[in-house]
CSV table of N, CA and C in Angstrom, one decimal:
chain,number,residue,atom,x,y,z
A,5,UNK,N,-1.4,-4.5,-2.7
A,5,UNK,CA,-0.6,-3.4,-2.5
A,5,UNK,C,0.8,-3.7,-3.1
A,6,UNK,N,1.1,-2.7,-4.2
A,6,UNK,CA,2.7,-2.9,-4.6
A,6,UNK,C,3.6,-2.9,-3.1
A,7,UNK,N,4.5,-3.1,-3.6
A,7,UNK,CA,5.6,-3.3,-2.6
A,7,UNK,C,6.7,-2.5,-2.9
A,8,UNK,N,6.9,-1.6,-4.4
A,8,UNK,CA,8.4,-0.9,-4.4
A,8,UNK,C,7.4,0.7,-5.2
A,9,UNK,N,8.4,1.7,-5.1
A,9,UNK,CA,7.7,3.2,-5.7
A,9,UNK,C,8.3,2.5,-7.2
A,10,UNK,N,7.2,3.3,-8.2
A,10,UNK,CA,7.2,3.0,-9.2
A,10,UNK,C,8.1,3.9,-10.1
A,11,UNK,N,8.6,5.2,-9.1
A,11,UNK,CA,9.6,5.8,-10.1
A,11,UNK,C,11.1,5.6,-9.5
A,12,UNK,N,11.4,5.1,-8.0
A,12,UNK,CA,12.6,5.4,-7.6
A,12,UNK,C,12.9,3.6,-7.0
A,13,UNK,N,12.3,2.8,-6.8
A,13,UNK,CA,12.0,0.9,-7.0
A,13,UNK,C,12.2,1.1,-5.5
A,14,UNK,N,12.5,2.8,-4.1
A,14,UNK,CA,12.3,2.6,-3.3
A,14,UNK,C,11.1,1.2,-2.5
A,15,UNK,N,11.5,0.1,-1.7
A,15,UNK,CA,10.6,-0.7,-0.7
A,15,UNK,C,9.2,0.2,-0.4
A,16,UNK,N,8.3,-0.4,-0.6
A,16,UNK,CA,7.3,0.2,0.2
A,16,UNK,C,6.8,-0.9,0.8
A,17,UNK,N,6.9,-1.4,1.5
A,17,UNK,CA,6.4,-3.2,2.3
A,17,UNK,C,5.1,-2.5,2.9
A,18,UNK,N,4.9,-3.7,3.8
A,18,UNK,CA,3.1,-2.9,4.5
A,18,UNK,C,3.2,-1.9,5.3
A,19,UNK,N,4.1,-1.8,5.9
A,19,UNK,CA,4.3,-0.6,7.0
A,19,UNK,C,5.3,0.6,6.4
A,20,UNK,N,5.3,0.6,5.2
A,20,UNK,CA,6.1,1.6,4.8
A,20,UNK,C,5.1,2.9,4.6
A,21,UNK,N,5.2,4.5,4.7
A,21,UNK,CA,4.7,5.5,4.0
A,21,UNK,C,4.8,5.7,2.8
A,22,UNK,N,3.4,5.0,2.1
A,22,UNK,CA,3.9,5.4,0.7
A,22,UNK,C,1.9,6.2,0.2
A,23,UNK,N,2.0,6.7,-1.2
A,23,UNK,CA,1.2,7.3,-1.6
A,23,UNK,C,0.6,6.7,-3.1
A,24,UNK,N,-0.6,6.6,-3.4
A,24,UNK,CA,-1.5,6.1,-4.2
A,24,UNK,C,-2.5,6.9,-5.1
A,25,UNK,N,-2.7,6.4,-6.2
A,25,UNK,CA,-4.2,6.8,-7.2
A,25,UNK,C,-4.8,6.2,-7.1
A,26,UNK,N,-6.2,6.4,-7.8
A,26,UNK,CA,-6.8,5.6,-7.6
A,26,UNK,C,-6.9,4.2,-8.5
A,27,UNK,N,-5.9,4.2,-9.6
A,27,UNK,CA,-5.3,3.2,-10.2
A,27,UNK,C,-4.3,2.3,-9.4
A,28,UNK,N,-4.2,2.9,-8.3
A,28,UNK,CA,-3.5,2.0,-7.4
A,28,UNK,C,-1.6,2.1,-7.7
A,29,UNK,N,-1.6,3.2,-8.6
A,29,UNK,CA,-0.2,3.2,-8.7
A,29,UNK,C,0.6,3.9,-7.7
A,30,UNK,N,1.8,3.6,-7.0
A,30,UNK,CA,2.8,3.1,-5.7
A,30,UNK,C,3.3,4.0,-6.0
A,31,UNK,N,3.6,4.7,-5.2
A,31,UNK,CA,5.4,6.0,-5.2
A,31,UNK,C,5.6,6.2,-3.4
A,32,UNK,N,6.8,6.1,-3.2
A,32,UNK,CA,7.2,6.7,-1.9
A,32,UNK,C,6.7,8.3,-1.9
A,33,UNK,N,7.4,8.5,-0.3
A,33,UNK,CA,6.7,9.7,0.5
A,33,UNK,C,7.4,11.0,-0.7
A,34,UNK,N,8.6,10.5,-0.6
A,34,UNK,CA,9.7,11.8,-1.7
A,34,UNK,C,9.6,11.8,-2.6
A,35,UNK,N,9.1,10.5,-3.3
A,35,UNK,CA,8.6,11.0,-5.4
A,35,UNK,C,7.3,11.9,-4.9
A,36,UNK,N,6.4,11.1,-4.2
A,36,UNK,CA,5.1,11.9,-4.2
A,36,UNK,C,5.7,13.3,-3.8
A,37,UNK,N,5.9,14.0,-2.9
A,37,UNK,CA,6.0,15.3,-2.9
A,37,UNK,C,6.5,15.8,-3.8
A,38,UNK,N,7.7,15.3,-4.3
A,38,UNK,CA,8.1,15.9,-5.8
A,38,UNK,C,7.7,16.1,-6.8
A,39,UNK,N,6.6,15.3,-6.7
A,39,UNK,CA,5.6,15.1,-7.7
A,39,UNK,C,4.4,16.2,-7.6
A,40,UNK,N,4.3,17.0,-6.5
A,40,UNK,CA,3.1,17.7,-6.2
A,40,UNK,C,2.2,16.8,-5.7
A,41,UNK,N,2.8,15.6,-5.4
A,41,UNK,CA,1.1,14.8,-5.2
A,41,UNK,C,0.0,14.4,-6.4
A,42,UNK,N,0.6,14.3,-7.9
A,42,UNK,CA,0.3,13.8,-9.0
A,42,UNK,C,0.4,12.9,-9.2
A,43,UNK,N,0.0,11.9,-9.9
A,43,UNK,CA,0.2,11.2,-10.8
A,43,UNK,C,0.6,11.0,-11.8
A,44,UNK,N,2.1,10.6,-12.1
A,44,UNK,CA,2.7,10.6,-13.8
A,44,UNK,C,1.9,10.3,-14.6
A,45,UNK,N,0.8,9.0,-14.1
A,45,UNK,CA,0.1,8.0,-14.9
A,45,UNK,C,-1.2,8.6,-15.2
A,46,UNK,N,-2.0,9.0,-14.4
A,46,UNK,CA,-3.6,9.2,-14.7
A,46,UNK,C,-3.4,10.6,-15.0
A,47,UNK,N,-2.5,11.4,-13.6
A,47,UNK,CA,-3.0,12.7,-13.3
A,47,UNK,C,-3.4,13.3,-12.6
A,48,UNK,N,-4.3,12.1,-11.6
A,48,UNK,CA,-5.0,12.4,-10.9
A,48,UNK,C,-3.8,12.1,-9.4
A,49,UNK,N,-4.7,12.7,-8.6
A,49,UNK,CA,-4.1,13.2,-7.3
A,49,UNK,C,-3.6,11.9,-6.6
A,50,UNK,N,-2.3,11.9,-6.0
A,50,UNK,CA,-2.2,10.8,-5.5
A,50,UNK,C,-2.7,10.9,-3.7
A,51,UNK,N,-3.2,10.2,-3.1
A,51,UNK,CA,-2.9,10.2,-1.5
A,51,UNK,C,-2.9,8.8,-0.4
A,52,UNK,N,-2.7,9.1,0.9
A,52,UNK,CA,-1.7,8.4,1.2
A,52,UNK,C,-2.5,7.3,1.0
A,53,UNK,N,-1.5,5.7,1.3
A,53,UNK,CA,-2.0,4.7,0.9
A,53,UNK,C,-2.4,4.2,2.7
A,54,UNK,N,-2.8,3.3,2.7
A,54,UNK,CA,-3.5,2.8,4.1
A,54,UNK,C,-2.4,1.5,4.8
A,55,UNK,N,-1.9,1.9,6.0
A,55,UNK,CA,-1.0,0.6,5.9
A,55,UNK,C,-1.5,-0.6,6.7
A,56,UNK,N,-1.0,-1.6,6.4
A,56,UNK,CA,-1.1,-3.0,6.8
A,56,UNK,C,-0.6,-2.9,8.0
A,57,UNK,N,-0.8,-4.2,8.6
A,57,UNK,CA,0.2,-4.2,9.9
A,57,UNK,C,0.3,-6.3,9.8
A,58,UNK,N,-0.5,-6.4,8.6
A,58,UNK,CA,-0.3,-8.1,8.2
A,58,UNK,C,-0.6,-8.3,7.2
A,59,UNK,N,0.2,-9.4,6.9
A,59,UNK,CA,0.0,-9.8,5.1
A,59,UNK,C,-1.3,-10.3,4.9
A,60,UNK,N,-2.1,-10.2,3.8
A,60,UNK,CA,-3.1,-11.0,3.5
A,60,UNK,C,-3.4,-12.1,4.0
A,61,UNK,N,-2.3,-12.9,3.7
A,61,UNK,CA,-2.7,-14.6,4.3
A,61,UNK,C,-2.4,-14.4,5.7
A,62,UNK,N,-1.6,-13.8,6.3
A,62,UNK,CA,-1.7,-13.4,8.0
A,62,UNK,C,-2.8,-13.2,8.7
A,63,UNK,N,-3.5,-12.4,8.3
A,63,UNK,CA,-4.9,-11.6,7.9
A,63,UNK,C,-6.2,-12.9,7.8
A,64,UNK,N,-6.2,-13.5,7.0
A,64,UNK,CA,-6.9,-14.7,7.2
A,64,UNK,C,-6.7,-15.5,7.8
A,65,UNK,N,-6.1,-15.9,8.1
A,65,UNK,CA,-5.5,-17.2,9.2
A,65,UNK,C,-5.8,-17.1,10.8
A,66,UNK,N,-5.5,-15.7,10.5
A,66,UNK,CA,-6.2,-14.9,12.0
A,66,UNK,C,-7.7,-15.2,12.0
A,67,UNK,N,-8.7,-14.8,10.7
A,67,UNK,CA,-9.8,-14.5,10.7
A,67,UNK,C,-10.6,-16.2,10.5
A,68,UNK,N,-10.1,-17.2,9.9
A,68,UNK,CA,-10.3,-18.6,10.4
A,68,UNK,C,-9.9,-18.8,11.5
A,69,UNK,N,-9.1,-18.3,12.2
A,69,UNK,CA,-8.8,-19.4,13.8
A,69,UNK,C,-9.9,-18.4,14.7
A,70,UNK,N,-10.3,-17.5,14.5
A,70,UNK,CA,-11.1,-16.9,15.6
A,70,UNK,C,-12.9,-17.6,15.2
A,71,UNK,N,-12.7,-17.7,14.1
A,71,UNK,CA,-14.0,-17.9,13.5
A,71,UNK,C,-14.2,-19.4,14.0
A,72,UNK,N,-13.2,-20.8,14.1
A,72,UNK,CA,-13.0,-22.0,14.2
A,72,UNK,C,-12.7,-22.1,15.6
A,73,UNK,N,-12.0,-21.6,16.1
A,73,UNK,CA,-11.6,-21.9,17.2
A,73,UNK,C,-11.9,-20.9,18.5
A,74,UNK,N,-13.1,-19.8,18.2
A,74,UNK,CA,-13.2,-18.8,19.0
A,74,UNK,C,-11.9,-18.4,19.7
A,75,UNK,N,-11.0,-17.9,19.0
A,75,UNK,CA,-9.5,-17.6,19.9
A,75,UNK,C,-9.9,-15.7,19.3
């Protein structure tokens, strides 16, 4: 997951509202509406992106200590 919009370098971190193609290109909530919900890039439709609530390696660390340690 990018981390900033690709037209305005607005933050989009894991818990931000941000919107997506399926190229995976990043824009905040206000480029995307500006945008109609386009994509500068493909064209294709952007929508919303799915959020985190932990980093990758957060995310595994969790999923080894339950697996190892039944926690």
């Amino acid at each position: 997951m990018k981390s900033n919009c690709e037209k305005c370098n607005l933050d989009t971190g894991l818990t931000a509202v941000a919107y997506i193609c399926s190229y995976e290109c990043t824009f905040c909530e206000a480029c995307s509406k500006n945008m109609d919900c386009i994509c500068p890039n493909c064209q294709g439709n952007l929508v919303l992106r799915p959020i985190r609530t932990k980093s990758p390696r957060q995310a595994l660390v969790s999923r080894v200590k339950k697996k190892v340690f039944g926690l």
